[in-house]
């Protein structure tokens, strides 16, 4: 029998998240996380789902990604799910930046590794860690296909009118400055799942996807293809996020340099780590912000209002880009769980056919579901994202094709 398991690795700068899936029924066999790699206080948490065993935790220094993946391999082996198993078909890797070249998931070879490396200047925080994960996994199983699934791929269908900034073309091209977009795996998965929820094919529907996690992005998807998205050259552009500012006048940066005496690195840190919800009110967890709003906290109220105002602007913009909208889909931590955000983002948009049913919106649920009233012209849905399943599916389809 041909192998049916896929190991999904999401290798960050100081963490590795992993899931082992069986692609016959999409079941999870094991999931886990190694965090604080390179520190004394590293921790591995492993949940075996296949054998029904107890969760396991290991504490103590994990020096680097080599040691982290060794530890993951050991934990999987304890459950009889070893990385050396003939049942493993491939390893699927999340890679943040694939530039313009990687429009599809790609089997990794030396040339692919070199190209991911060449993209480090546009993704300095992410691509090096993703590369390390691939290299270490390749070392563990050199015979196995390693597949890179890029956060940017889904957005490579954006027309030039959406992908280009209006700056000098020669300068932009020389430095590869353009809008790439991120969270593509989630936008792809959620737009397709929304079509399924509507009982239609992805080719037949136009969807606005709102991925609202700690990072947040919106996309306009026409007939299954992305035509615009809110993140740009980096994940900083667009919506207000947990710690990122999203859109600001670029001149804010020169102002902070010239008048505020700040360096480029300090402003980078300010806009990426100390802005957004946390910069506005000191909290970046929407649950805590809502608690404070309910208690009458003015700063939390203003942070919530700024967040929702930006979201509403993007919904309107993408409505205009698409012309006809079949559904608006909310996903990720905030999108899936925060009824007040969903309600406020669509409030007052009835004339666009957008309405939220109060009862459906606040009813608990884990599955993809509608929250618009039956008579609404545009469906509004909550659609849980599953990036690991999407990476595994794309990996397995690609490897299957090669066999
Ligand atoms: P990441 O971008 O880290 O993958 P997630 O998609 O897991 O993030 O989203 C994390 C965020 O989701 C948290 O910071 C919090 O603001 C929000 N969140 C999680 N659960 C809830 C909830 N029950 N209600 C409101 N917001 C929530």
Short mmCIF file of C-alpha atoms and ligand atoms in Angstrom, two decimals:
data_model
loop_
_atom_site.label_atom_id
_atom_site.label_comp_id
_atom_site.label_asym_id
_atom_site.label_seq_id
_atom_site.Cartn_x
_atom_site.Cartn_y
_atom_site.Cartn_z
CA UNK A 1 0.00 0.00 0.00
CA UNK A 2 1.31 3.47 -0.75
CA UNK A 3 2.13 5.68 2.22
CA UNK A 4 -0.70 7.93 3.43
CA UNK A 5 0.79 10.02 6.25
CA UNK A 6 2.04 13.58 6.00
CA UNK A 7 4.04 15.40 8.66
CA UNK A 8 3.43 19.16 8.63
CA UNK A 9 6.19 21.37 10.05
CA UNK A 10 5.87 25.06 10.83
CA UNK A 11 9.34 26.13 11.81
CA UNK A 12 9.60 29.60 13.35
CA UNK A 13 12.62 31.44 14.69
CA UNK A 14 12.27 30.00 18.20
CA UNK A 15 9.56 27.36 17.82
CA UNK A 16 8.55 24.35 15.76
CA UNK A 17 4.89 23.35 15.48
CA UNK A 18 4.04 20.00 13.99
CA UNK A 19 1.12 17.77 13.09
CA UNK A 20 1.07 14.26 11.70
CA UNK A 21 -2.01 13.54 9.56
CA UNK A 22 -3.39 10.47 7.86
CA UNK A 23 -4.64 11.64 4.48
CA UNK A 24 -7.09 8.76 4.03
CA UNK A 25 -9.51 10.41 6.45
CA UNK A 26 -7.64 13.63 7.34
CA UNK A 27 -7.32 12.44 10.94
CA UNK A 28 -4.65 13.86 13.24
CA UNK A 29 -2.33 11.20 14.60
CA UNK A 30 -0.20 13.55 16.72
CA UNK A 31 0.22 17.29 17.26
CA UNK A 32 2.82 19.24 19.18
CA UNK A 33 5.04 22.21 19.69
CA UNK A 34 8.63 22.92 20.71
CA UNK A 35 9.00 26.46 22.01
CA UNK A 36 11.76 28.75 23.26
CA UNK A 37 14.38 26.94 21.17
CA UNK A 38 17.88 28.19 22.03
CA UNK A 39 16.95 29.07 25.62
CA UNK A 40 17.44 27.20 28.89
CA UNK A 41 13.67 27.00 29.37
CA UNK A 42 12.70 25.24 26.12
CA UNK A 43 9.58 23.11 26.27
CA UNK A 44 8.12 20.37 24.10
CA UNK A 45 4.45 19.54 24.28
CA UNK A 46 3.28 16.44 22.45
CA UNK A 47 -0.26 15.15 22.11
CA UNK A 48 -0.64 11.65 20.72
CA UNK A 49 -4.11 11.39 19.23
CA UNK A 50 -3.71 8.11 17.42
CA UNK A 51 -2.88 5.78 20.28
CA UNK A 52 -5.11 7.76 22.64
CA UNK A 53 -2.16 8.21 25.05
CA UNK A 54 -1.61 10.98 27.55
CA UNK A 55 -0.15 14.36 26.58
CA UNK A 56 3.59 14.52 27.23
CA UNK A 57 5.75 17.47 28.16
CA UNK A 58 9.53 17.85 28.26
CA UNK A 59 11.31 20.82 29.76
CA UNK A 60 14.97 21.79 29.46
CA UNK A 61 17.30 23.37 26.97
CA UNK A 62 16.76 22.55 23.29
CA UNK A 63 19.82 24.12 21.71
CA UNK A 64 18.71 24.53 18.09
CA UNK A 65 16.34 23.34 15.37
CA UNK A 66 18.37 20.14 14.88
CA UNK A 67 17.82 19.22 18.51
CA UNK A 68 14.17 20.27 18.31
CA UNK A 69 13.40 18.02 15.35
CA UNK A 70 15.36 15.16 16.94
CA UNK A 71 13.13 15.52 20.00
CA UNK A 72 9.98 15.59 17.85
CA UNK A 73 11.16 12.46 16.02
CA UNK A 74 11.75 10.71 19.37
CA UNK A 75 8.27 11.59 20.63
CA UNK A 76 6.64 10.38 17.42
CA UNK A 77 8.65 7.14 17.59
CA UNK A 78 7.33 6.46 21.12
CA UNK A 79 3.82 6.35 19.63
CA UNK A 80 4.90 4.03 16.82
CA UNK A 81 4.71 6.96 14.37
CA UNK A 82 8.43 7.38 13.73
CA UNK A 83 9.76 9.69 11.03
CA UNK A 84 11.50 6.60 9.58
CA UNK A 85 8.14 4.88 9.06
CA UNK A 86 7.41 3.66 5.49
CA UNK A 87 3.89 5.01 5.99
CA UNK A 88 5.16 8.59 5.86
CA UNK A 89 4.55 9.95 2.32
CA UNK A 90 6.13 13.38 2.68
CA UNK A 91 6.93 16.28 4.97
CA UNK A 92 5.07 19.52 4.24
CA UNK A 93 6.74 22.76 5.32
CA UNK A 94 5.13 26.13 5.82
CA UNK A 95 7.31 28.73 4.10
CA UNK A 96 6.30 32.34 4.59
CA UNK A 97 7.74 34.01 1.50
CA UNK A 98 7.77 32.47 -1.95
CA UNK A 99 8.12 35.73 -3.88
CA UNK A 100 6.62 35.71 -7.39
CA UNK A 101 8.27 32.49 -8.44
CA UNK A 102 6.49 29.98 -6.19
CA UNK A 103 2.87 30.06 -7.29
CA UNK A 104 2.30 26.45 -6.20
CA UNK A 105 3.50 24.03 -3.54
CA UNK A 106 6.90 22.78 -4.63
CA UNK A 107 9.02 19.70 -3.98
CA UNK A 108 12.24 20.95 -2.42
CA UNK A 109 15.57 20.45 -4.16
CA UNK A 110 18.81 22.43 -3.91
CA UNK A 111 17.61 25.03 -6.43
CA UNK A 112 14.39 25.59 -4.46
CA UNK A 113 16.37 26.00 -1.23
CA UNK A 114 18.60 28.55 -2.95
CA UNK A 115 15.58 30.53 -4.16
CA UNK A 116 13.97 30.56 -0.68
CA UNK A 117 17.31 31.81 0.60
CA UNK A 118 17.41 34.53 -2.07
CA UNK A 119 14.09 35.81 -0.68
CA UNK A 120 15.48 36.37 2.85
CA UNK A 121 15.85 40.15 2.32
CA UNK A 122 12.05 40.45 1.90
CA UNK A 123 11.27 38.02 4.77
CA UNK A 124 14.18 38.35 7.23
CA UNK A 125 12.20 37.13 10.24
CA UNK A 126 10.61 34.06 8.69
CA UNK A 127 12.40 32.50 5.74
CA UNK A 128 15.66 31.69 7.61
CA UNK A 129 13.77 29.65 10.22
CA UNK A 130 11.64 27.95 7.56
CA UNK A 131 14.83 27.04 5.66
CA UNK A 132 16.45 25.59 8.76
CA UNK A 133 13.39 23.38 9.34
CA UNK A 134 13.56 22.04 5.79
CA UNK A 135 17.30 21.39 5.96
CA UNK A 136 17.06 19.52 9.24
CA UNK A 137 14.07 17.45 8.08
CA UNK A 138 15.92 16.61 4.87
CA UNK A 139 18.85 15.41 6.96
CA UNK A 140 16.54 13.11 8.95
CA UNK A 141 14.86 11.60 5.89
CA UNK A 142 16.90 12.36 2.75
CA UNK A 143 14.84 9.87 0.72
CA UNK A 144 11.49 11.52 1.46
CA UNK A 145 9.87 14.30 -0.58
CA UNK A 146 9.99 17.60 1.32
CA UNK A 147 7.32 19.98 0.06
CA UNK A 148 7.34 23.75 0.59
CA UNK A 149 3.89 25.36 0.85
CA UNK A 150 4.13 29.14 0.63
CA UNK A 151 2.01 31.75 2.46
CA UNK A 152 2.29 33.96 -0.61
CA UNK A 153 1.27 31.47 -3.35
CA UNK A 154 -2.48 32.02 -3.21
CA UNK A 155 -1.95 35.73 -3.80
CA UNK A 156 0.22 35.40 -6.92
CA UNK A 157 -2.99 35.62 -9.00
CA UNK A 158 -3.45 39.27 -7.98
CA UNK A 159 -3.51 41.53 -11.02
CA UNK A 160 -0.66 44.03 -11.37
CA UNK A 161 -3.10 46.83 -10.58
CA UNK A 162 -3.49 45.40 -7.06
CA UNK A 163 0.02 44.01 -6.60
CA UNK A 164 2.06 47.11 -7.52
CA UNK A 165 2.68 50.12 -5.33
CA UNK A 166 2.54 53.44 -7.15
CA UNK A 167 6.26 54.11 -6.80
CA UNK A 168 8.99 54.43 -9.42
CA UNK A 169 8.87 51.18 -11.39
CA UNK A 170 12.61 50.78 -11.83
CA UNK A 171 13.32 51.22 -8.11
CA UNK A 172 10.47 48.87 -7.20
CA UNK A 173 11.65 46.17 -9.59
CA UNK A 174 15.30 46.46 -8.56
CA UNK A 175 14.41 45.80 -4.92
CA UNK A 176 11.44 43.50 -5.58
CA UNK A 177 9.11 45.95 -3.86
CA UNK A 178 5.52 44.90 -4.51
CA UNK A 179 2.54 43.52 -2.63
CA UNK A 180 2.91 39.78 -2.00
CA UNK A 181 0.27 39.12 0.67
CA UNK A 182 0.44 36.47 3.42
CA UNK A 183 -1.84 33.96 5.25
CA UNK A 184 -2.45 32.56 1.74
CA UNK A 185 -2.91 28.98 2.93
CA UNK A 186 -5.70 30.13 5.21
CA UNK A 187 -7.36 32.37 2.60
CA UNK A 188 -7.27 29.48 0.09
CA UNK A 189 -8.71 26.98 2.56
CA UNK A 190 -11.41 29.30 3.92
CA UNK A 191 -12.56 30.59 0.53
CA UNK A 192 -13.01 27.01 -0.70
CA UNK A 193 -14.71 25.91 2.53
CA UNK A 194 -17.07 28.88 2.20
CA UNK A 195 -18.00 27.80 -1.35
CA UNK A 196 -18.72 24.31 0.01
CA UNK A 197 -20.89 25.80 2.76
CA UNK A 198 -22.84 27.63 0.03
CA UNK A 199 -23.20 24.33 -1.86
CA UNK A 200 -21.26 25.74 -4.82
CA UNK A 201 -17.95 25.30 -6.62
CA UNK A 202 -15.18 27.79 -5.75
CA UNK A 203 -15.15 28.91 -9.42
CA UNK A 204 -18.73 30.13 -9.05
CA UNK A 205 -18.46 32.33 -5.97
CA UNK A 206 -16.92 35.64 -4.89
CA UNK A 207 -15.85 35.75 -1.26
CA UNK A 208 -14.34 38.31 1.11
CA UNK A 209 -12.21 36.39 3.63
CA UNK A 210 -11.34 38.09 6.93
CA UNK A 211 -8.51 36.21 8.67
CA UNK A 212 -8.45 37.84 12.11
CA UNK A 213 -5.85 36.23 14.36
CA UNK A 214 -3.04 37.97 16.19
CA UNK A 215 -1.88 38.80 12.67
CA UNK A 216 -4.84 39.79 10.50
CA UNK A 217 -5.52 40.10 6.79
CA UNK A 218 -8.43 40.39 4.38
CA UNK A 219 -8.67 39.07 0.85
CA UNK A 220 -10.99 39.44 -2.13
CA UNK A 221 -11.42 36.10 -3.89
CA UNK A 222 -13.14 35.96 -7.28
CA UNK A 223 -14.05 32.49 -8.56
CA UNK A 224 -11.43 30.82 -6.37
CA UNK A 225 -8.59 33.23 -7.31
CA UNK A 226 -7.27 35.99 -5.09
CA UNK A 227 -7.65 39.43 -6.69
CA UNK A 228 -6.58 41.58 -3.73
CA UNK A 229 -5.28 41.18 -0.19
CA UNK A 230 -4.48 43.57 2.61
CA UNK A 231 -0.92 42.54 3.53
CA UNK A 232 1.82 43.81 1.23
CA UNK A 233 5.60 43.57 0.87
CA UNK A 234 5.54 42.34 4.47
CA UNK A 235 2.74 41.37 6.88
CA UNK A 236 2.70 44.92 8.28
CA UNK A 237 0.25 46.47 5.80
CA UNK A 238 -3.52 46.50 6.10
CA UNK A 239 -5.75 45.75 9.07
CA UNK A 240 -5.10 46.72 12.68
CA UNK A 241 -3.55 43.63 14.32
CA UNK A 242 -2.59 42.43 17.79
CA UNK A 243 0.76 44.22 17.78
CA UNK A 244 1.07 45.61 14.21
CA UNK A 245 -0.22 48.98 13.11
CA UNK A 246 -1.47 47.96 9.68
CA UNK A 247 -1.82 50.92 7.28
CA UNK A 248 -0.11 54.18 8.23
CA UNK A 249 0.94 57.15 6.12
CA UNK A 250 4.52 56.18 5.08
CA UNK A 251 5.57 59.71 6.04
CA UNK A 252 4.98 58.76 9.70
CA UNK A 253 8.27 56.86 9.39
CA UNK A 254 10.28 59.87 8.11
CA UNK A 255 8.65 62.03 10.75
CA UNK A 256 9.68 59.64 13.54
CA UNK A 257 13.20 59.53 12.11
CA UNK A 258 13.66 63.28 11.61
CA UNK A 259 11.62 64.68 14.47
CA UNK A 260 11.54 61.74 16.87
CA UNK A 261 15.20 60.78 16.36
CA UNK A 262 14.29 57.10 16.00
CA UNK A 263 16.30 54.62 13.93
CA UNK A 264 14.85 52.39 11.20
CA UNK A 265 15.15 49.36 13.53
CA UNK A 266 13.36 51.16 16.35
CA UNK A 267 10.49 52.14 14.05
CA UNK A 268 10.34 48.60 12.66
CA UNK A 269 9.97 47.33 16.22
CA UNK A 270 7.42 50.04 17.07
CA UNK A 271 5.16 49.28 14.10
CA UNK A 272 5.46 45.49 14.22
CA UNK A 273 5.61 44.78 17.95
CA UNK A 274 4.32 47.76 19.92
CA UNK A 275 1.43 49.03 17.82
CA UNK A 276 -2.00 47.73 16.84
CA UNK A 277 -4.24 46.78 19.74
CA UNK A 278 -1.38 46.46 22.23
CA UNK A 279 -0.07 49.92 21.34
CA UNK A 280 -3.52 51.46 21.56
CA UNK A 281 -4.67 49.97 24.86
CA UNK A 282 -1.98 47.71 26.34
CA UNK A 283 -3.76 44.44 25.51
CA UNK A 284 -3.74 42.41 22.30
CA UNK A 285 -6.17 39.68 23.31
CA UNK A 286 -9.66 40.50 22.05
CA UNK A 287 -11.23 38.67 25.02
CA UNK A 288 -9.50 40.97 27.48
CA UNK A 289 -10.29 44.05 25.38
CA UNK A 290 -13.99 43.14 25.34
CA UNK A 291 -13.94 42.60 29.12
CA UNK A 292 -12.50 46.08 29.54
CA UNK A 293 -15.00 47.60 27.07
CA UNK A 294 -17.89 46.02 29.01
CA UNK A 295 -16.43 47.52 32.20
CA UNK A 296 -16.45 50.99 30.64
CA UNK A 297 -12.73 51.34 29.85
CA UNK A 298 -12.34 54.20 27.35
CA UNK A 299 -8.92 53.22 25.98
CA UNK A 300 -10.10 49.70 25.26
CA UNK A 301 -13.25 51.11 23.62
CA UNK A 302 -11.21 53.33 21.33
CA UNK A 303 -8.86 50.47 20.41
CA UNK A 304 -11.89 48.29 19.55
CA UNK A 305 -13.44 51.08 17.48
CA UNK A 306 -10.23 51.71 15.51
CA UNK A 307 -9.90 47.96 14.85
CA UNK A 308 -13.47 47.70 13.60
CA UNK A 309 -13.34 50.91 11.56
CA UNK A 310 -10.33 49.62 9.57
CA UNK A 311 -12.00 46.25 9.07
CA UNK A 312 -15.16 47.88 7.77
CA UNK A 313 -13.15 50.00 5.32
CA UNK A 314 -11.55 46.87 3.84
CA UNK A 315 -14.89 45.08 3.59
CA UNK A 316 -16.24 48.06 1.64
CA UNK A 317 -13.14 48.26 -0.54
CA UNK A 318 -13.22 44.56 -1.43
CA UNK A 319 -16.94 44.72 -2.07
CA UNK A 320 -16.15 47.38 -4.67
CA UNK A 321 -13.22 45.35 -6.11
CA UNK A 322 -15.41 42.26 -6.52
CA UNK A 323 -18.58 44.01 -7.68
CA UNK A 324 -20.70 41.04 -6.66
CA UNK A 325 -20.14 39.35 -3.30
CA UNK A 326 -21.65 35.96 -2.42
CA UNK A 327 -20.21 35.64 1.08
CA UNK A 328 -18.14 37.30 3.77
CA UNK A 329 -16.24 34.72 5.84
CA UNK A 330 -14.73 35.36 9.29
CA UNK A 331 -11.87 33.12 10.42
CA UNK A 332 -8.93 32.68 12.88
CA UNK A 333 -8.89 33.41 16.64
CA UNK A 334 -10.84 36.69 16.62
CA UNK A 335 -12.92 35.98 13.51
CA UNK A 336 -14.08 32.59 14.77
CA UNK A 337 -14.73 33.62 18.37
CA UNK A 338 -15.59 37.28 18.69
CA UNK A 339 -19.29 37.92 18.01
CA UNK A 340 -18.93 41.64 18.93
CA UNK A 341 -16.22 42.15 16.27
CA UNK A 342 -18.35 40.43 13.60
CA UNK A 343 -21.44 42.40 14.55
CA UNK A 344 -19.67 45.77 14.67
CA UNK A 345 -17.74 45.20 11.42
CA UNK A 346 -20.95 44.71 9.44
CA UNK A 347 -23.19 47.15 11.32
CA UNK A 348 -24.79 49.69 8.99
CA UNK A 349 -23.99 47.73 5.81
CA UNK A 350 -27.56 46.50 5.26
CA UNK A 351 -27.81 48.49 2.03
CA UNK A 352 -24.99 46.29 0.68
CA UNK A 353 -27.03 43.20 1.57
CA UNK A 354 -24.82 42.48 4.59
CA UNK A 355 -26.62 41.55 7.79
CA UNK A 356 -25.80 39.55 10.90
CA UNK A 357 -28.45 37.62 12.82
CA UNK A 358 -27.90 38.35 16.54
CA UNK A 359 -28.93 34.87 17.69
CA UNK A 360 -26.85 32.99 15.12
CA UNK A 361 -23.87 35.28 15.68
CA UNK A 362 -23.71 34.63 19.42
CA UNK A 363 -24.64 30.92 19.33
CA UNK A 364 -21.64 28.75 20.23
CA UNK A 365 -20.27 26.43 17.55
CA UNK A 366 -17.05 24.96 16.19
CA UNK A 367 -18.16 24.14 12.66
CA UNK A 368 -18.48 26.32 9.56
CA UNK A 369 -21.83 28.08 9.82
CA UNK A 370 -23.90 30.99 8.57
CA UNK A 371 -24.56 33.92 10.87
CA UNK A 372 -26.65 35.96 8.41
CA UNK A 373 -30.46 35.78 8.40
CA UNK A 374 -32.05 33.52 5.78
CA UNK A 375 -33.29 36.48 3.72
CA UNK A 376 -29.87 38.21 3.47
CA UNK A 377 -28.60 38.93 -0.07
CA UNK A 378 -25.00 38.18 0.95
CA UNK A 379 -24.15 35.22 3.18
CA UNK A 380 -22.06 35.96 6.28
CA UNK A 381 -20.26 32.92 7.66
CA UNK A 382 -17.87 31.81 10.38
CA UNK A 383 -15.47 29.33 8.79
CA UNK A 384 -12.75 27.84 11.02
CA UNK A 385 -9.40 27.82 9.27
CA UNK A 386 -7.13 24.77 9.18
CA UNK A 387 -3.75 25.70 7.76
CA UNK A 388 -2.11 22.40 8.71
CA UNK A 389 -4.76 20.37 6.88
CA UNK A 390 -4.38 22.63 3.84
CA UNK A 391 -0.57 22.22 3.87
CA UNK A 392 -0.96 18.45 4.26
CA UNK A 393 -3.53 18.29 1.46
CA UNK A 394 -1.41 20.32 -0.96
CA UNK A 395 1.66 18.26 -0.03
CA UNK A 396 -0.12 14.95 -0.50
CA UNK A 397 -1.69 15.98 -3.82
CA UNK A 398 1.70 17.02 -5.15
CA UNK A 399 3.50 13.89 -4.01
CA UNK A 400 0.62 11.75 -5.27
CA UNK A 401 1.00 13.36 -8.71
CA UNK A 402 4.72 12.52 -8.75
CA UNK A 403 4.29 8.85 -7.93
P1 LIG B 1 -2.22 33.56 15.44
O1 LIG B 1 -2.21 34.74 14.54
O2 LIG B 1 -1.23 33.64 16.55
O3 LIG B 1 -2.29 32.22 14.74
P2 LIG B 1 -4.95 33.01 16.33
O4 LIG B 1 -5.67 32.85 15.04
O5 LIG B 1 -4.82 31.82 17.20
O6 LIG B 1 -3.57 33.74 16.19
O7 LIG B 1 -5.70 34.18 17.15
C1 LIG B 1 -5.26 34.57 18.39
C2 LIG B 1 -6.13 35.71 18.87
O8 LIG B 1 -7.50 35.33 18.83
C3 LIG B 1 -5.89 36.09 20.33
O9 LIG B 1 -4.86 37.05 20.43
C4 LIG B 1 -7.23 36.69 20.75
O10 LIG B 1 -7.23 38.08 20.46
C5 LIG B 1 -8.22 36.04 19.82
N1 LIG B 1 -9.13 35.09 20.49
C6 LIG B 1 -8.90 33.80 20.79
N2 LIG B 1 -9.98 33.27 21.41
C7 LIG B 1 -10.91 34.24 21.49
C8 LIG B 1 -12.23 34.32 22.02
N3 LIG B 1 -12.83 33.29 22.59
N4 LIG B 1 -12.87 35.51 21.90
C9 LIG B 1 -12.28 36.57 21.32
N5 LIG B 1 -11.05 36.55 20.81
C10 LIG B 1 -10.36 35.41 20.89
#
